[in-house]
CSV table of C-alpha atoms in Angstrom, one decimal:
chain,number,residue,atom,x,y,z
A,1,MET,CA,14.7,23.4,9.3
A,2,ASN,CA,14.5,20.5,6.9
A,3,ALA,CA,18.1,19.9,6.2
A,4,LEU,CA,17.3,17.0,3.9
A,5,PRO,CA,18.0,17.8,0.2
A,6,PRO,CA,14.9,17.0,-1.9
A,7,ALA,CA,17.0,14.8,-4.3
A,8,LEU,CA,18.0,12.6,-1.4
A,9,ASP,CA,14.5,12.5,0.0
A,10,LYS,CA,13.1,11.5,-3.4
A,11,LEU,CA,15.5,8.6,-3.8
A,12,ALA,CA,14.8,7.4,-0.3
A,13,THR,CA,11.0,7.6,-1.0
A,14,LEU,CA,11.3,5.6,-4.1
A,15,LEU,CA,13.5,3.0,-2.4
A,16,SER,CA,11.0,2.7,0.5
A,17,ARG,CA,8.5,1.4,-2.0
A,18,LEU,CA,10.4,-1.9,-2.4
A,19,PRO,CA,8.7,-4.7,-0.5
A,20,GLY,CA,9.7,-4.9,3.2
A,21,VAL,CA,11.7,-1.7,3.1
A,22,GLY,CA,10.9,1.1,5.6
A,23,LYS,CA,11.8,4.7,5.3
A,24,ARG,CA,14.7,4.4,7.7
A,25,SER,CA,16.5,1.7,5.7
A,26,ALA,CA,15.7,3.6,2.5
A,27,MET,CA,17.2,6.7,3.9
A,28,ARG,CA,20.3,4.8,5.1
A,29,TRP,CA,20.8,3.5,1.6
A,30,ALA,CA,20.3,6.8,0.0
A,31,PHE,CA,23.1,8.2,2.2
A,32,HIS,CA,25.2,5.1,1.4
A,33,ILE,CA,24.8,5.6,-2.3
A,34,LEU,CA,25.8,9.3,-1.9
A,35,GLY,CA,28.9,8.2,0.0
A,36,GLU,CA,30.0,5.7,-2.6
A,37,PRO,CA,31.8,6.8,-5.8
A,38,SER,CA,29.2,8.1,-8.3
A,39,THR,CA,29.9,5.1,-10.6
A,40,TYR,CA,27.8,2.9,-8.3
A,41,ALA,CA,24.7,5.1,-8.7
A,42,GLU,CA,25.4,5.3,-12.4
A,43,SER,CA,25.7,1.5,-12.7
A,44,LEU,CA,22.5,1.0,-10.7
A,45,ALA,CA,20.6,3.6,-12.9
A,46,ARG,CA,21.9,1.8,-16.0
A,47,ALA,CA,20.9,-1.6,-14.7
A,48,LEU,CA,17.4,-0.3,-14.0
A,49,GLY,CA,17.2,1.2,-17.5
A,50,GLU,CA,18.3,-2.1,-19.1
A,51,LEU,CA,16.0,-4.3,-17.1
A,52,PHE,CA,12.8,-3.7,-19.1
A,53,GLU,CA,14.8,-3.5,-22.3
A,54,HIS,CA,16.3,-7.0,-22.0
A,55,VAL,CA,13.8,-9.0,-19.9
A,56,GLY,CA,10.4,-10.0,-20.9
A,57,PHE,CA,8.2,-13.1,-20.7
A,58,CYS,CA,8.3,-16.3,-22.8
A,59,GLU,CA,5.3,-16.3,-25.2
A,60,ARG,CA,4.9,-20.0,-24.7
A,61,CYS,CA,5.4,-20.7,-21.0
A,62,HIS,CA,5.3,-17.1,-19.6
A,63,ALA,CA,8.6,-17.5,-17.7
A,64,LEU,CA,11.3,-14.8,-17.9
A,65,ALA,CA,12.8,-14.6,-21.3
A,66,GLU,CA,15.4,-12.5,-23.1
A,67,ASP,CA,14.0,-13.5,-26.5
A,68,ALA,CA,10.5,-14.4,-27.6
A,69,LEU,CA,11.0,-17.9,-26.0
A,70,CYS,CA,12.8,-18.6,-22.7
A,71,ALA,CA,15.9,-20.7,-22.5
A,72,VAL,CA,13.9,-23.7,-21.3
A,73,CYS,CA,11.4,-23.6,-24.2
A,74,GLN,CA,14.3,-23.1,-26.7
A,75,ASP,CA,16.0,-26.2,-25.4
A,76,GLY,CA,14.8,-29.2,-27.4
A,77,THR,CA,16.2,-31.8,-25.0
A,78,ARG,CA,13.8,-31.0,-22.1
A,79,GLU,CA,11.5,-33.9,-20.9
A,80,ARG,CA,7.9,-33.8,-21.9
A,81,THR,CA,6.5,-32.9,-18.4
A,82,VAL,CA,5.0,-29.5,-17.7
A,83,CYS,CA,5.5,-28.0,-14.2
A,84,VAL,CA,2.8,-25.4,-13.4
A,85,VAL,CA,4.0,-22.6,-11.1
A,86,GLU,CA,2.6,-19.3,-9.8
A,87,SER,CA,5.4,-17.0,-10.7
A,88,ALA,CA,8.5,-16.6,-12.8
A,89,GLN,CA,10.6,-16.7,-9.6
A,90,ASP,CA,9.4,-20.2,-9.0
A,91,VAL,CA,10.9,-21.3,-12.3
A,92,ILE,CA,14.3,-20.0,-11.2
A,93,ALA,CA,14.0,-21.7,-7.8
A,94,ILE,CA,13.2,-25.0,-9.4
A,95,GLU,CA,15.9,-24.7,-12.0
A,96,GLN,CA,18.4,-24.0,-9.3
A,97,THR,CA,17.7,-27.4,-7.7
A,98,GLY,CA,19.0,-29.0,-10.9
A,99,SER,CA,16.6,-31.9,-10.3
A,100,TYR,CA,13.9,-31.0,-12.8
A,101,HIS,CA,14.4,-31.5,-16.5
A,102,GLY,CA,11.0,-30.8,-18.0
A,103,LEU,CA,9.1,-27.7,-19.2
A,104,TYR,CA,7.2,-25.0,-17.2
A,105,HIS,CA,4.0,-23.1,-17.3
A,106,VAL,CA,3.8,-19.9,-15.3
A,107,LEU,CA,0.3,-18.8,-14.3
A,108,HIS,CA,1.3,-15.3,-13.1
A,109,GLY,CA,-1.1,-15.6,-10.2
A,110,VAL,CA,-3.4,-17.9,-8.3
A,111,LEU,CA,-7.2,-18.3,-8.0
A,112,ALA,CA,-8.5,-15.8,-5.4
A,113,PRO,CA,-12.2,-15.5,-5.7
A,114,LEU,CA,-12.4,-13.0,-2.9
A,115,LYS,CA,-10.0,-10.7,-4.7
A,116,GLY,CA,-11.9,-11.3,-8.0
A,117,VAL,CA,-9.2,-13.4,-9.5
A,118,GLY,CA,-10.9,-16.2,-11.5
A,119,PRO,CA,-9.3,-18.7,-14.0
A,120,ASP,CA,-9.7,-16.0,-16.8
A,121,LYS,CA,-7.1,-13.8,-15.0
A,122,LEU,CA,-4.5,-16.6,-15.0
A,123,ARG,CA,-2.3,-17.3,-18.1
A,124,LEU,CA,-4.2,-20.4,-19.1
A,125,ASP,CA,-5.3,-19.4,-22.6
A,126,GLY,CA,-4.4,-22.3,-24.9
A,127,PHE,CA,-2.8,-24.3,-22.1
A,128,GLU,CA,-4.5,-27.6,-23.2
A,129,ALA,CA,-3.4,-26.9,-26.8
A,130,ARG,CA,0.2,-26.4,-25.5
A,131,LEU,CA,0.0,-29.8,-23.7
A,132,ARG,CA,-0.9,-31.4,-27.0
A,133,ASP,CA,1.8,-29.5,-28.9
A,134,VAL,CA,4.6,-30.7,-26.6
A,135,ASP,CA,2.9,-34.2,-26.3
A,136,ALA,CA,3.0,-33.8,-22.5
A,137,VAL,CA,3.1,-37.0,-20.5
A,138,GLU,CA,2.6,-35.3,-17.1
A,139,VAL,CA,1.5,-32.1,-15.6
A,140,ILE,CA,3.1,-31.3,-12.2
A,141,LEU,CA,1.0,-28.8,-10.2
A,142,ALA,CA,3.6,-26.9,-8.2
A,143,THR,CA,1.5,-24.0,-6.9
A,144,SER,CA,1.9,-23.0,-3.2
A,145,THR,CA,0.4,-25.0,-0.4
A,146,ASP,CA,-1.6,-22.1,1.0
A,147,VAL,CA,-5.4,-21.9,0.5
A,148,GLU,CA,-5.2,-20.1,-2.8
A,149,GLY,CA,-2.5,-22.3,-4.2
A,150,GLU,CA,-4.3,-25.5,-3.2
A,151,ALA,CA,-7.6,-24.1,-4.7
A,152,THR,CA,-5.7,-23.4,-8.0
A,153,ALA,CA,-4.2,-26.9,-8.0
A,154,LEU,CA,-7.7,-28.4,-7.4
A,155,TYR,CA,-9.2,-26.4,-10.2
A,156,LEU,CA,-6.4,-27.4,-12.6
A,157,GLY,CA,-6.7,-31.0,-11.6
A,158,GLN,CA,-10.4,-31.0,-12.5
A,159,ARG,CA,-9.9,-29.0,-15.7
A,160,LEU,CA,-7.1,-31.2,-17.0
A,161,GLY,CA,-9.0,-34.5,-16.3
A,162,PRO,CA,-10.5,-34.8,-19.8
A,163,THR,CA,-7.1,-34.3,-21.5
A,164,GLY,CA,-5.9,-37.7,-20.3
A,165,VAL,CA,-2.5,-36.3,-19.3
A,166,ALA,CA,-1.3,-37.6,-15.9
A,167,VAL,CA,-1.7,-34.8,-13.3
A,168,THR,CA,0.4,-34.8,-10.1
A,169,ARG,CA,0.8,-32.4,-7.2
A,170,ILE,CA,4.2,-31.5,-5.7
A,171,ALA,CA,4.6,-33.3,-2.3
A,172,THR,CA,3.7,-31.6,1.0
A,173,GLY,CA,5.4,-32.7,4.2
A,174,ILE,CA,8.1,-32.0,6.7
A,175,PRO,CA,10.8,-29.7,5.2
A,176,MET,CA,14.3,-31.1,5.3
A,177,GLY,CA,15.9,-30.4,8.6
A,178,GLY,CA,12.5,-29.8,10.1
A,179,ASP,CA,11.7,-30.6,13.7
A,180,LEU,CA,8.4,-32.4,14.3
A,181,GLU,CA,8.0,-30.7,17.6
A,182,TYR,CA,7.8,-27.2,16.0
A,183,LEU,CA,5.7,-28.1,12.9
A,184,ASP,CA,2.2,-26.8,12.5
A,185,GLN,CA,-0.6,-29.4,12.8
A,186,SER,CA,-1.7,-29.2,9.2
A,187,THR,CA,1.8,-29.9,7.8
A,188,LEU,CA,2.2,-32.8,10.2
A,189,ALA,CA,-1.2,-34.2,9.3
A,190,ARG,CA,-0.3,-33.9,5.6
A,191,ALA,CA,3.1,-35.5,6.1
A,192,LEU,CA,1.5,-38.5,7.9
A,193,ALA,CA,-1.2,-38.8,5.2
A,194,GLY,CA,1.5,-38.7,2.5
A,195,ARG,CA,3.7,-41.4,4.1
A,196,ARG,CA,5.6,-43.7,1.7
A,197,ALA,CA,7.0,-47.2,2.0
A,198,MET,CA,10.7,-47.2,2.9
A,199,ASP,CA,12.9,-48.2,-0.1
B,1,MET,CA,19.9,-24.4,-16.6
B,2,ASN,CA,20.4,-20.9,-15.3
B,3,ALA,CA,17.0,-19.4,-16.1
B,4,LEU,CA,17.9,-16.1,-14.6
B,5,PRO,CA,18.3,-13.3,-17.2
B,6,PRO,CA,21.7,-11.5,-16.9
B,7,ALA,CA,20.0,-8.1,-16.7
B,8,LEU,CA,18.0,-9.2,-13.7
B,9,ASP,CA,21.0,-10.8,-12.0
B,10,LYS,CA,23.1,-7.7,-12.6
B,11,LEU,CA,20.4,-5.4,-11.0
B,12,ALA,CA,20.2,-7.8,-8.0
B,13,THR,CA,24.0,-7.9,-7.6
B,14,LEU,CA,24.1,-4.1,-7.5
B,15,LEU,CA,21.3,-3.9,-5.0
B,16,SER,CA,22.9,-6.5,-2.8
B,17,ARG,CA,25.9,-4.1,-2.3
B,18,LEU,CA,23.6,-1.8,-0.2
B,19,PRO,CA,24.4,-2.1,3.5
B,20,GLY,CA,22.6,-4.9,5.3
B,21,VAL,CA,21.1,-6.3,2.0
B,22,GLY,CA,21.6,-9.9,1.1
B,23,LYS,CA,21.4,-11.5,-2.3
B,24,ARG,CA,17.9,-12.9,-1.5
B,25,SER,CA,16.3,-9.6,-0.7
B,26,ALA,CA,18.1,-8.0,-3.7
B,27,MET,CA,16.7,-10.7,-6.0
B,28,ARG,CA,13.2,-10.2,-4.5
B,29,TRP,CA,13.4,-6.5,-5.2
B,30,ALA,CA,14.7,-7.0,-8.7
B,31,PHE,CA,11.7,-9.2,-9.4
B,32,HIS,CA,9.4,-6.6,-7.7
B,33,ILE,CA,10.8,-3.8,-9.9
B,34,LEU,CA,10.2,-6.0,-13.0
B,35,GLY,CA,6.6,-6.6,-11.9
B,36,GLU,CA,5.9,-2.9,-11.4
B,37,PRO,CA,5.0,-0.6,-14.3
B,38,SER,CA,8.3,0.4,-16.0
B,39,THR,CA,7.7,4.0,-14.8
B,40,TYR,CA,8.9,3.0,-11.3
B,41,ALA,CA,12.3,1.7,-12.6
B,42,GLU,CA,12.6,4.9,-14.7
B,43,SER,CA,11.9,7.2,-11.7
B,44,LEU,CA,14.4,5.3,-9.6
B,45,ALA,CA,17.1,5.5,-12.4
B,46,ARG,CA,16.4,9.3,-12.7
B,47,ALA,CA,16.6,9.9,-9.0
B,48,LEU,CA,19.9,8.1,-8.9
B,49,GLY,CA,21.2,10.2,-11.8
B,50,GLU,CA,20.0,13.4,-10.1
B,51,LEU,CA,21.5,12.6,-6.7
B,52,PHE,CA,25.1,13.6,-7.4
B,53,GLU,CA,23.9,16.4,-9.7
B,54,HIS,CA,21.9,18.1,-6.9
B,55,VAL,CA,23.5,17.1,-3.6
B,56,GLY,CA,27.0,18.1,-2.5
B,57,PHE,CA,28.5,19.3,0.8
B,58,CYS,CA,28.5,22.7,2.3
B,59,GLU,CA,31.9,24.3,1.9
B,60,ARG,CA,31.7,25.9,5.4
B,61,CYS,CA,30.2,23.2,7.7
B,62,HIS,CA,30.5,20.1,5.3
B,63,ALA,CA,26.8,19.2,5.9
B,64,LEU,CA,24.7,18.2,2.9
B,65,ALA,CA,24.0,21.1,0.6
B,66,GLU,CA,22.3,21.8,-2.7
B,67,ASP,CA,24.3,25.0,-3.2
B,68,ALA,CA,27.8,26.0,-2.1
B,69,LEU,CA,26.4,26.6,1.4
B,70,CYS,CA,23.9,24.5,3.2
B,71,ALA,CA,20.5,25.8,4.3
B,72,VAL,CA,21.7,26.2,7.9
B,73,CYS,CA,24.8,28.2,7.0
B,74,GLN,CA,22.7,30.4,4.7
B,75,ASP,CA,20.3,31.1,7.5
B,76,GLY,CA,21.5,34.3,9.2
B,77,THR,CA,19.2,33.8,12.2
B,78,ARG,CA,20.9,30.7,13.7
B,79,GLU,CA,22.4,30.9,17.2
B,80,ARG,CA,26.2,31.2,17.6
B,81,THR,CA,26.7,27.7,18.8
B,82,VAL,CA,28.5,25.0,16.7
B,83,CYS,CA,27.5,21.4,17.1
B,84,VAL,CA,30.2,19.0,16.0
B,85,VAL,CA,28.9,15.7,14.5
B,86,GLU,CA,30.5,12.7,12.7
B,87,SER,CA,28.3,12.6,9.7
B,88,ALA,CA,25.9,14.6,7.5
B,89,GLN,CA,23.1,12.2,8.6
B,90,ASP,CA,23.6,13.4,12.2
B,91,VAL,CA,22.8,17.0,11.1
B,92,ILE,CA,19.4,15.8,9.7
B,93,ALA,CA,18.7,13.8,12.8
B,94,ILE,CA,19.3,16.8,15.1
B,95,GLU,CA,17.4,19.2,12.8
B,96,GLN,CA,14.4,16.8,12.9
B,97,THR,CA,14.3,17.2,16.7
B,98,GLY,CA,13.5,20.9,16.2
B,99,SER,CA,15.3,21.6,19.5
B,100,TYR,CA,18.6,23.0,18.2
B,101,HIS,CA,18.9,26.4,16.6
B,102,GLY,CA,22.7,26.8,16.1
B,103,LEU,CA,25.2,25.9,13.5
B,104,TYR,CA,27.0,22.6,12.7
B,105,HIS,CA,30.4,21.2,11.8
B,106,VAL,CA,30.5,17.8,10.2
B,107,LEU,CA,33.8,15.9,10.7
B,108,HIS,CA,33.0,13.2,8.1
B,109,GLY,CA,34.6,10.6,10.4
B,110,VAL,CA,36.0,10.0,13.8
B,111,LEU,CA,39.5,9.4,15.2
B,112,ALA,CA,40.5,5.8,14.8
B,113,PRO,CA,44.2,5.4,15.3
B,114,LEU,CA,44.1,1.6,14.6
B,115,LYS,CA,42.6,2.3,11.2
B,116,GLY,CA,45.1,5.1,10.5
B,117,VAL,CA,42.5,7.9,10.9
B,118,GLY,CA,44.2,10.8,12.6
B,119,PRO,CA,43.0,14.4,13.1
B,120,ASP,CA,44.3,15.2,9.6
B,121,LYS,CA,41.7,12.9,8.0
B,122,LEU,CA,38.8,14.8,9.7
B,123,ARG,CA,37.4,18.0,8.2
B,124,LEU,CA,39.1,20.2,10.7
B,125,ASP,CA,41.0,22.6,8.5
B,126,GLY,CA,40.3,26.1,9.5
B,127,PHE,CA,37.9,25.0,12.2
B,128,GLU,CA,39.2,27.5,14.8
B,129,ALA,CA,39.1,30.3,12.2
B,130,ARG,CA,35.5,29.4,11.5
B,131,LEU,CA,34.7,29.6,15.2
B,132,ARG,CA,36.2,33.1,15.2
B,133,ASP,CA,34.3,34.1,12.0
B,134,VAL,CA,30.9,33.2,13.5
B,135,ASP,CA,31.9,34.5,16.9
B,136,ALA,CA,30.9,31.2,18.5
B,137,VAL,CA,29.9,31.2,22.1
B,138,GLU,CA,29.8,27.4,22.5
B,139,VAL,CA,31.0,24.2,20.8
B,140,ILE,CA,28.8,21.2,21.5
B,141,LEU,CA,30.6,17.9,20.9
B,142,ALA,CA,27.9,15.5,19.6
B,143,THR,CA,30.1,12.6,18.4
B,144,SER,CA,28.9,9.1,19.2
B,145,THR,CA,29.4,7.6,22.7
B,146,ASP,CA,31.4,4.7,21.4
B,147,VAL,CA,35.2,4.5,22.0
B,148,GLU,CA,36.1,6.4,18.8
B,149,GLY,CA,33.5,9.0,19.3
B,150,GLU,CA,34.6,9.6,22.9
B,151,ALA,CA,38.2,9.8,21.8
B,152,THR,CA,37.3,12.3,19.1
B,153,ALA,CA,35.4,14.4,21.7
B,154,LEU,CA,38.4,14.3,24.1
B,155,TYR,CA,40.8,15.3,21.3
B,156,LEU,CA,38.6,18.3,20.3
B,157,GLY,CA,38.0,19.3,23.9
B,158,GLN,CA,41.8,19.6,24.4
B,159,ARG,CA,42.4,21.2,21.0
B,160,LEU,CA,39.8,23.9,21.5
B,161,GLY,CA,40.9,24.8,25.1
B,162,PRO,CA,43.1,27.7,24.0
B,163,THR,CA,40.3,29.3,21.9
B,164,GLY,CA,38.4,30.2,25.0
B,165,VAL,CA,35.1,29.1,23.5
B,166,ALA,CA,32.9,27.0,25.9
B,167,VAL,CA,33.1,23.4,24.9
B,168,THR,CA,30.3,21.0,26.0
B,169,ARG,CA,29.6,17.3,25.4
B,170,ILE,CA,26.1,16.0,24.5
B,171,ALA,CA,24.6,14.2,27.5
B,172,THR,CA,25.0,10.4,28.0
B,173,GLY,CA,22.4,8.6,30.1
B,174,ILE,CA,19.3,6.5,30.1
B,175,PRO,CA,17.4,6.8,26.8
B,176,MET,CA,13.8,8.0,27.0
B,177,GLY,CA,11.5,5.0,27.7
B,178,GLY,CA,14.6,3.0,28.8
B,179,ASP,CA,14.3,0.4,31.4
B,180,LEU,CA,17.1,0.4,34.0
B,181,GLU,CA,16.9,-3.4,34.3
B,182,TYR,CA,18.0,-3.9,30.8
B,183,LEU,CA,20.6,-1.1,30.5
B,184,ASP,CA,24.3,-1.9,30.1
B,185,GLN,CA,26.5,-1.1,33.1
B,186,SER,CA,28.5,1.6,31.4
B,187,THR,CA,25.4,3.6,30.4
B,188,LEU,CA,23.9,3.2,33.9
B,189,ALA,CA,27.2,4.3,35.5
B,190,ARG,CA,27.3,7.3,33.2
B,191,ALA,CA,23.7,8.2,33.9
B,192,LEU,CA,24.4,8.1,37.7
B,193,ALA,CA,27.6,10.2,37.4
B,194,GLY,CA,25.7,12.7,35.2
B,195,ARG,CA,22.7,13.1,37.6
B,196,ARG,CA,21.2,16.6,37.9
B,197,ALA,CA,19.3,18.4,40.6
B,198,MET,CA,15.5,18.2,40.2
B,199,ASP,CA,14.0,21.4,39.0
């Protein structure tokens, strides 16, 4: 006999659609939620409902925004550099470092010819015009260092050449705390090639 | 600048309260939900809302139930054995084996004197009366094999002695596919002590 109430099964099935979540964890959480005071399930349901109501994307840089423009674009004091990233999460990660004070541009993807993702699928409409509008002095390409991210950076480097704006690529090398012995060859080769004079 | 919209942060904070979920996974899921069509968030919110509306506990055996009685208690064809388990999840796990055809009794806890959980905190009110009502021929104690589960089984074994109903304990031993070499000593000792004649 299937002793599992459909309402519980349905919740577990929906939770198991989250990335990296299996049916077993999802079921455990469904039971956990049922065991908590019902206010927890109510808060969660409300937070889900309010998510799309309150969060959208900045019409200028395509980062997360609660208004038409994101907090960074609304801030007139940011430096005139534009950091190009793949996703809105990347903006948050960089902001959390507290070491970047310029603007962003979120591509919402990377070039992936095999999956049919060409430059037209990225948020690049009017990108050059935006660089002129903000009078950008530098574009920092901060896409991933995997094949697709590298290809995207290469493409943007070539495309932005005629604009005359300085184009840089975020550094690749040994991560902080990294042990040379366990590093993959390509990272090590890149780190050697990218060596800098000691201050 | 904190570029994280409060609505997203709130959802991630609530998700991170699920057991075994860290802030990082919770944040990843919040972004994932935002990236999905809004129908997913809506379905999830609805499933959460319906959970408490549709799922409660059986007034007879305290397993999960959508009505006053659970599906097992409503089924007149079940055998007259009562399997005592710690939680409602255990009922579902045993039902899924398809090898048990009797009734259940969910304690909703185990004895834990150090945490102040005595027999009065378990769902044992009227348990003996229930055994008489269903004319039980056997009580199977299927609490966990940890210290608290064992203590609970011991307590119930003693308490049920005067009822005259046969009381058994679920077998402890080597799990199927288990390798003796890697088993802990207490499991191995139990498995030896519980050896059976070959058929």
